[in-house]
Amino acid sequence: MREPHDVEAVPGQVSTPGSERRGSGGRARARDRLMDRATRSYPESEPIRQLAGARGVENLMLFIDDDLRETAMALGNVENYLVGVLRLLEAPRLGREEVHAVAADTQVLDHVDMLVETLETLRRRLAKLSASLR
């Protein structure tokens, strides 16, 4: 049974905290794998290989990879804010100024806007890719 903190980094494969260790050089963490796609080769599915020569599909795949990375970065920024809030709440002393500073920080809203924007773009491009597949 999956626990709330379990992560499905690879579809169908659940990893629990601490199980992100590399197995024979593989990268299990989803964020690492997303960032690696910019610099490393990666396996392609058969339909994508067949479409590789099709007009625009190669560029579309590059844009999808970019969208994945940008979405992951925006999500990471939101996560960092939440971790900061958690750290603040777990501090031995909770000061009014510190709480106000975190509450007044509107940069997280920019990150949420970026997250929504990149997710919308990613979904639109995936729909375009879907239309290319048979």
Short mmCIF file of N, CA and C in Angstrom, two decimals:
data_model
loop_
_atom_site.label_atom_id
_atom_site.label_comp_id
_atom_site.label_asym_id
_atom_site.label_seq_id
_atom_site.Cartn_x
_atom_site.Cartn_y
_atom_site.Cartn_z
N MET A 1 0.84 -1.19 0.00
CA MET A 1 0.00 0.00 0.00
C MET A 1 0.88 1.24 0.00
N ARG A 2 0.51 2.24 -0.79
CA ARG A 2 1.28 3.47 -0.86
C ARG A 2 1.03 4.33 0.35
N GLU A 3 2.10 4.89 0.85
CA GLU A 3 2.01 5.85 1.94
C GLU A 3 1.93 7.25 1.32
N PRO A 4 1.42 8.26 2.05
CA PRO A 4 1.31 9.61 1.50
C PRO A 4 2.65 10.19 1.07
N HIS A 5 3.76 9.76 1.69
CA HIS A 5 5.06 10.31 1.36
C HIS A 5 5.78 9.53 0.27
N ASP A 6 5.17 8.44 -0.24
CA ASP A 6 5.76 7.67 -1.32
C ASP A 6 5.67 8.48 -2.61
N VAL A 7 6.65 8.32 -3.47
CA VAL A 7 6.72 9.07 -4.71
C VAL A 7 6.78 8.10 -5.88
N GLU A 8 6.03 8.40 -6.92
CA GLU A 8 6.07 7.57 -8.12
C GLU A 8 6.94 8.30 -9.14
N ALA A 9 8.26 8.13 -9.02
CA ALA A 9 9.21 8.80 -9.90
C ALA A 9 9.19 8.18 -11.28
N VAL A 10 9.04 6.88 -11.34
CA VAL A 10 8.94 6.15 -12.60
C VAL A 10 7.55 5.55 -12.61
N PRO A 11 6.77 5.78 -13.68
CA PRO A 11 5.40 5.26 -13.70
C PRO A 11 5.36 3.77 -13.33
N GLY A 12 4.50 3.45 -12.36
CA GLY A 12 4.35 2.07 -11.92
C GLY A 12 5.37 1.64 -10.89
N GLN A 13 6.29 2.53 -10.53
CA GLN A 13 7.34 2.17 -9.59
C GLN A 13 7.34 3.19 -8.46
N VAL A 14 7.03 2.76 -7.25
CA VAL A 14 6.94 3.66 -6.11
C VAL A 14 8.25 3.62 -5.36
N SER A 15 8.76 4.81 -5.04
CA SER A 15 9.97 4.88 -4.22
C SER A 15 9.62 5.54 -2.90
N THR A 16 10.18 5.04 -1.84
CA THR A 16 9.94 5.59 -0.52
C THR A 16 11.14 6.44 -0.14
N PRO A 17 11.01 7.29 0.88
CA PRO A 17 12.13 8.13 1.27
C PRO A 17 13.38 7.27 1.50
N GLY A 18 14.49 7.75 0.95
CA GLY A 18 15.74 7.03 1.10
C GLY A 18 16.00 6.03 -0.01
N SER A 19 14.99 5.76 -0.84
CA SER A 19 15.19 4.78 -1.91
C SER A 19 15.59 5.46 -3.21
N GLU A 20 15.94 6.76 -3.16
CA GLU A 20 16.34 7.47 -4.36
C GLU A 20 17.79 7.20 -4.73
N ARG A 21 18.43 6.27 -4.07
CA ARG A 21 19.83 5.97 -4.36
C ARG A 21 19.96 5.44 -5.77
N ARG A 22 21.09 5.72 -6.35
CA ARG A 22 21.35 5.26 -7.70
C ARG A 22 21.58 3.76 -7.72
N GLY A 23 20.94 3.11 -8.65
CA GLY A 23 21.17 1.70 -8.86
C GLY A 23 21.92 1.55 -10.18
N SER A 24 23.15 1.11 -10.12
CA SER A 24 24.05 1.00 -11.27
C SER A 24 24.04 2.26 -12.14
N GLY A 25 24.17 3.40 -11.50
CA GLY A 25 24.30 4.65 -12.24
C GLY A 25 23.00 5.27 -12.67
N GLY A 26 21.86 4.62 -12.42
CA GLY A 26 20.58 5.17 -12.83
C GLY A 26 20.14 6.31 -11.93
N ARG A 27 19.29 7.15 -12.44
CA ARG A 27 18.79 8.27 -11.65
C ARG A 27 17.34 7.99 -11.33
N ALA A 28 17.02 7.85 -10.05
CA ALA A 28 15.66 7.50 -9.64
C ALA A 28 14.80 8.72 -9.36
N ARG A 29 15.42 9.82 -8.89
CA ARG A 29 14.62 10.99 -8.56
C ARG A 29 14.09 11.64 -9.82
N ALA A 30 12.81 11.92 -9.82
CA ALA A 30 12.16 12.49 -11.01
C ALA A 30 12.82 13.81 -11.40
N ARG A 31 13.14 14.65 -10.45
CA ARG A 31 13.74 15.95 -10.76
C ARG A 31 15.09 15.78 -11.45
N ASP A 32 15.90 14.83 -10.98
CA ASP A 32 17.19 14.57 -11.61
C ASP A 32 17.00 14.10 -13.04
N ARG A 33 16.06 13.21 -13.23
CA ARG A 33 15.81 12.68 -14.57
C ARG A 33 15.32 13.77 -15.52
N LEU A 34 14.47 14.67 -15.02
CA LEU A 34 13.98 15.77 -15.85
C LEU A 34 15.12 16.67 -16.28
N MET A 35 16.01 17.00 -15.35
CA MET A 35 17.11 17.90 -15.68
C MET A 35 18.14 17.21 -16.58
N ASP A 36 18.30 15.91 -16.41
CA ASP A 36 19.26 15.16 -17.23
C ASP A 36 18.87 15.12 -18.70
N ARG A 37 17.60 15.24 -19.00
CA ARG A 37 17.15 15.13 -20.39
C ARG A 37 17.73 16.24 -21.26
N ALA A 38 18.19 17.32 -20.65
CA ALA A 38 18.79 18.42 -21.42
C ALA A 38 20.20 18.08 -21.88
N THR A 39 20.88 17.18 -21.16
CA THR A 39 22.28 16.93 -21.46
C THR A 39 22.61 15.47 -21.78
N ARG A 40 21.70 14.56 -21.51
CA ARG A 40 21.96 13.14 -21.74
C ARG A 40 20.96 12.57 -22.73
N SER A 41 21.37 11.48 -23.38
CA SER A 41 20.43 10.81 -24.26
C SER A 41 19.45 10.02 -23.39
N TYR A 42 18.28 9.77 -23.91
CA TYR A 42 17.25 9.07 -23.16
C TYR A 42 16.48 8.17 -24.11
N PRO A 43 15.89 7.12 -23.57
CA PRO A 43 15.15 6.20 -24.45
C PRO A 43 13.89 6.86 -25.00
N GLU A 44 13.62 6.59 -26.26
CA GLU A 44 12.41 7.10 -26.89
C GLU A 44 11.47 5.95 -27.16
N SER A 45 10.18 6.22 -27.10
CA SER A 45 9.21 5.17 -27.40
C SER A 45 9.18 4.95 -28.91
N GLU A 46 8.68 3.82 -29.32
CA GLU A 46 8.62 3.46 -30.74
C GLU A 46 7.83 4.49 -31.56
N PRO A 47 6.64 4.93 -31.11
CA PRO A 47 5.90 5.92 -31.91
C PRO A 47 6.68 7.23 -32.09
N ILE A 48 7.43 7.64 -31.07
CA ILE A 48 8.21 8.87 -31.17
C ILE A 48 9.34 8.69 -32.19
N ARG A 49 9.98 7.51 -32.16
CA ARG A 49 11.05 7.24 -33.13
C ARG A 49 10.50 7.28 -34.55
N GLN A 50 9.31 6.74 -34.73
CA GLN A 50 8.69 6.73 -36.07
C GLN A 50 8.35 8.15 -36.53
N LEU A 51 8.01 9.01 -35.58
CA LEU A 51 7.64 10.38 -35.92
C LEU A 51 8.85 11.32 -35.99
N ALA A 52 10.02 10.82 -35.60
CA ALA A 52 11.21 11.68 -35.49
C ALA A 52 11.45 12.49 -36.76
N GLY A 53 11.21 11.90 -37.90
CA GLY A 53 11.43 12.61 -39.15
C GLY A 53 10.26 13.50 -39.55
N ALA A 54 9.14 13.34 -38.88
CA ALA A 54 7.95 14.13 -39.23
C ALA A 54 8.19 15.60 -38.93
N ARG A 55 7.61 16.41 -39.75
CA ARG A 55 7.78 17.85 -39.65
C ARG A 55 7.29 18.39 -38.30
N GLY A 56 8.18 19.03 -37.59
CA GLY A 56 7.82 19.69 -36.34
C GLY A 56 7.81 18.83 -35.10
N VAL A 57 7.82 17.50 -35.22
CA VAL A 57 7.72 16.66 -34.04
C VAL A 57 9.00 16.73 -33.20
N GLU A 58 10.14 16.77 -33.87
CA GLU A 58 11.40 16.86 -33.13
C GLU A 58 11.45 18.14 -32.30
N ASN A 59 11.07 19.25 -32.92
CA ASN A 59 11.04 20.52 -32.19
C ASN A 59 10.01 20.48 -31.06
N LEU A 60 8.87 19.87 -31.33
CA LEU A 60 7.84 19.75 -30.30
C LEU A 60 8.36 18.99 -29.09
N MET A 61 9.10 17.92 -29.34
CA MET A 61 9.68 17.14 -28.23
C MET A 61 10.68 17.98 -27.43
N LEU A 62 11.46 18.81 -28.11
CA LEU A 62 12.40 19.70 -27.41
C LEU A 62 11.64 20.70 -26.54
N PHE A 63 10.55 21.25 -27.08
CA PHE A 63 9.74 22.19 -26.30
C PHE A 63 9.10 21.50 -25.10
N ILE A 64 8.65 20.27 -25.28
CA ILE A 64 8.05 19.53 -24.16
C ILE A 64 9.09 19.30 -23.07
N ASP A 65 10.31 18.93 -23.47
CA ASP A 65 11.39 18.78 -22.49
C ASP A 65 11.64 20.08 -21.74
N ASP A 66 11.67 21.20 -22.46
CA ASP A 66 11.86 22.50 -21.80
C ASP A 66 10.72 22.79 -20.83
N ASP A 67 9.49 22.50 -21.26
CA ASP A 67 8.34 22.73 -20.39
C ASP A 67 8.43 21.89 -19.11
N LEU A 68 8.87 20.64 -19.26
CA LEU A 68 9.04 19.78 -18.09
C LEU A 68 10.04 20.38 -17.10
N ARG A 69 11.17 20.83 -17.62
CA ARG A 69 12.20 21.41 -16.74
C ARG A 69 11.70 22.69 -16.07
N GLU A 70 11.07 23.56 -16.85
CA GLU A 70 10.58 24.82 -16.29
C GLU A 70 9.50 24.57 -15.24
N THR A 71 8.63 23.60 -15.50
CA THR A 71 7.59 23.26 -14.53
C THR A 71 8.21 22.70 -13.26
N ALA A 72 9.21 21.85 -13.41
CA ALA A 72 9.89 21.27 -12.24
C ALA A 72 10.57 22.37 -11.42
N MET A 73 11.19 23.34 -12.10
CA MET A 73 11.84 24.43 -11.36
C MET A 73 10.83 25.29 -10.61
N ALA A 74 9.71 25.59 -11.25
CA ALA A 74 8.68 26.39 -10.60
C ALA A 74 8.11 25.64 -9.40
N LEU A 75 7.88 24.35 -9.58
CA LEU A 75 7.38 23.53 -8.48
C LEU A 75 8.40 23.48 -7.35
N GLY A 76 9.67 23.37 -7.69
CA GLY A 76 10.74 23.38 -6.68
C GLY A 76 10.77 24.68 -5.90
N ASN A 77 10.54 25.80 -6.59
CA ASN A 77 10.52 27.10 -5.89
C ASN A 77 9.35 27.19 -4.92
N VAL A 78 8.20 26.68 -5.32
CA VAL A 78 7.04 26.67 -4.41
C VAL A 78 7.34 25.76 -3.22
N GLU A 79 7.92 24.61 -3.51
CA GLU A 79 8.29 23.67 -2.44
C GLU A 79 9.27 24.31 -1.47
N ASN A 80 10.25 25.06 -1.98
CA ASN A 80 11.22 25.73 -1.11
C ASN A 80 10.52 26.72 -0.17
N TYR A 81 9.54 27.43 -0.69
CA TYR A 81 8.78 28.36 0.15
C TYR A 81 8.06 27.60 1.27
N LEU A 82 7.42 26.49 0.90
CA LEU A 82 6.69 25.70 1.90
C LEU A 82 7.63 25.12 2.96
N VAL A 83 8.80 24.69 2.53
CA VAL A 83 9.79 24.18 3.48
C VAL A 83 10.24 25.30 4.41
N GLY A 84 10.39 26.50 3.86
CA GLY A 84 10.75 27.65 4.70
C GLY A 84 9.68 27.96 5.73
N VAL A 85 8.42 27.87 5.33
CA VAL A 85 7.32 28.07 6.28
C VAL A 85 7.36 27.00 7.36
N LEU A 86 7.57 25.78 6.96
CA LEU A 86 7.65 24.68 7.92
C LEU A 86 8.80 24.90 8.90
N ARG A 87 9.96 25.29 8.37
CA ARG A 87 11.12 25.57 9.22
C ARG A 87 10.80 26.68 10.22
N LEU A 88 10.09 27.71 9.76
CA LEU A 88 9.69 28.81 10.62
C LEU A 88 8.79 28.32 11.75
N LEU A 89 7.80 27.49 11.39
CA LEU A 89 6.86 27.00 12.40
C LEU A 89 7.51 26.04 13.39
N GLU A 90 8.57 25.36 12.96
CA GLU A 90 9.26 24.41 13.83
C GLU A 90 10.39 25.04 14.63
N ALA A 91 10.63 26.33 14.42
CA ALA A 91 11.71 27.02 15.13
C ALA A 91 11.40 27.08 16.63
N PRO A 92 12.43 27.06 17.46
CA PRO A 92 12.21 27.12 18.91
C PRO A 92 11.46 28.38 19.35
N ARG A 93 11.70 29.48 18.66
CA ARG A 93 11.00 30.73 18.99
C ARG A 93 10.36 31.27 17.73
N LEU A 94 9.13 31.65 17.84
CA LEU A 94 8.38 32.18 16.71
C LEU A 94 8.22 33.68 16.91
N GLY A 95 8.91 34.46 16.07
CA GLY A 95 8.85 35.92 16.22
C GLY A 95 7.91 36.56 15.23
N ARG A 96 7.29 37.63 15.67
CA ARG A 96 6.32 38.35 14.84
C ARG A 96 6.96 38.82 13.54
N GLU A 97 8.18 39.37 13.61
CA GLU A 97 8.84 39.91 12.43
C GLU A 97 9.13 38.82 11.39
N GLU A 98 9.58 37.67 11.87
CA GLU A 98 9.91 36.58 10.95
C GLU A 98 8.65 36.07 10.23
N VAL A 99 7.58 35.91 11.01
CA VAL A 99 6.32 35.43 10.43
C VAL A 99 5.79 36.45 9.42
N HIS A 100 5.87 37.73 9.78
CA HIS A 100 5.39 38.78 8.87
C HIS A 100 6.22 38.80 7.58
N ALA A 101 7.52 38.63 7.69
CA ALA A 101 8.38 38.63 6.51
C ALA A 101 8.01 37.50 5.55
N VAL A 102 7.75 36.32 6.09
CA VAL A 102 7.36 35.19 5.25
C VAL A 102 5.97 35.42 4.66
N ALA A 103 5.06 35.95 5.46
CA ALA A 103 3.70 36.21 4.98
C ALA A 103 3.69 37.30 3.91
N ALA A 104 4.59 38.26 4.00
CA ALA A 104 4.62 39.38 3.05
C ALA A 104 5.40 39.05 1.78
N ASP A 105 6.08 37.93 1.76
CA ASP A 105 6.87 37.54 0.58
C ASP A 105 5.94 37.11 -0.55
N THR A 106 5.80 37.96 -1.54
CA THR A 106 4.88 37.67 -2.65
C THR A 106 5.57 36.94 -3.79
N GLN A 107 6.86 36.69 -3.67
CA GLN A 107 7.59 36.01 -4.74
C GLN A 107 7.03 34.61 -4.99
N VAL A 108 6.53 33.97 -3.94
CA VAL A 108 5.96 32.63 -4.12
C VAL A 108 4.76 32.67 -5.07
N LEU A 109 4.03 33.77 -5.07
CA LEU A 109 2.89 33.90 -5.98
C LEU A 109 3.37 33.96 -7.43
N ASP A 110 4.52 34.59 -7.66
CA ASP A 110 5.11 34.59 -9.00
C ASP A 110 5.47 33.18 -9.42
N HIS A 111 5.99 32.40 -8.48
CA HIS A 111 6.35 31.02 -8.78
C HIS A 111 5.10 30.17 -9.07
N VAL A 112 4.03 30.43 -8.35
CA VAL A 112 2.77 29.71 -8.61
C VAL A 112 2.24 30.10 -9.99
N ASP A 113 2.30 31.39 -10.33
CA ASP A 113 1.87 31.82 -11.66
C ASP A 113 2.71 31.14 -12.74
N MET A 114 4.02 31.05 -12.53
CA MET A 114 4.90 30.38 -13.49
C MET A 114 4.55 28.91 -13.60
N LEU A 115 4.24 28.28 -12.47
CA LEU A 115 3.86 26.88 -12.46
C LEU A 115 2.60 26.66 -13.29
N VAL A 116 1.60 27.48 -13.09
CA VAL A 116 0.35 27.36 -13.84
C VAL A 116 0.60 27.58 -15.33
N GLU A 117 1.39 28.60 -15.65
CA GLU A 117 1.68 28.90 -17.05
C GLU A 117 2.43 27.76 -17.74
N THR A 118 3.44 27.21 -17.08
CA THR A 118 4.21 26.14 -17.71
C THR A 118 3.39 24.86 -17.81
N LEU A 119 2.54 24.60 -16.83
CA LEU A 119 1.67 23.42 -16.92
C LEU A 119 0.68 23.55 -18.07
N GLU A 120 0.13 24.74 -18.25
CA GLU A 120 -0.80 24.96 -19.37
C GLU A 120 -0.10 24.74 -20.71
N THR A 121 1.12 25.26 -20.83
CA THR A 121 1.88 25.09 -22.07
C THR A 121 2.22 23.63 -22.28
N LEU A 122 2.64 22.94 -21.23
CA LEU A 122 2.97 21.53 -21.33
C LEU A 122 1.77 20.72 -21.80
N ARG A 123 0.62 20.96 -21.21
CA ARG A 123 -0.59 20.24 -21.60
C ARG A 123 -0.97 20.51 -23.05
N ARG A 124 -0.84 21.75 -23.48
CA ARG A 124 -1.16 22.11 -24.86
C ARG A 124 -0.23 21.39 -25.83
N ARG A 125 1.05 21.35 -25.50
CA ARG A 125 2.01 20.68 -26.39
C ARG A 125 1.82 19.16 -26.37
N LEU A 126 1.45 18.61 -25.22
CA LEU A 126 1.17 17.17 -25.18
C LEU A 126 -0.05 16.83 -26.03
N ALA A 127 -1.03 17.70 -26.04
CA ALA A 127 -2.21 17.48 -26.89
C ALA A 127 -1.80 17.51 -28.36
N LYS A 128 -0.89 18.42 -28.71
CA LYS A 128 -0.39 18.47 -30.08
C LYS A 128 0.36 17.19 -30.44
N LEU A 129 1.18 16.70 -29.50
CA LEU A 129 1.91 15.45 -29.73
C LEU A 129 0.93 14.29 -29.86
N SER A 130 -0.08 14.27 -29.04
CA SER A 130 -1.10 13.22 -29.08
C SER A 130 -1.77 13.17 -30.45
N ALA A 131 -2.04 14.33 -31.01
CA ALA A 131 -2.67 14.38 -32.32
C ALA A 131 -1.75 13.83 -33.42
N SER A 132 -0.45 13.87 -33.18
CA SER A 132 0.53 13.36 -34.15
C SER A 132 0.66 11.84 -34.11
N LEU A 133 0.30 11.25 -32.97
CA LEU A 133 0.43 9.80 -32.81
C LEU A 133 -0.76 9.08 -33.40
N ARG A 134 -0.52 7.86 -33.84
CA ARG A 134 -1.63 7.08 -34.42
C ARG A 134 -2.06 5.99 -33.48
#
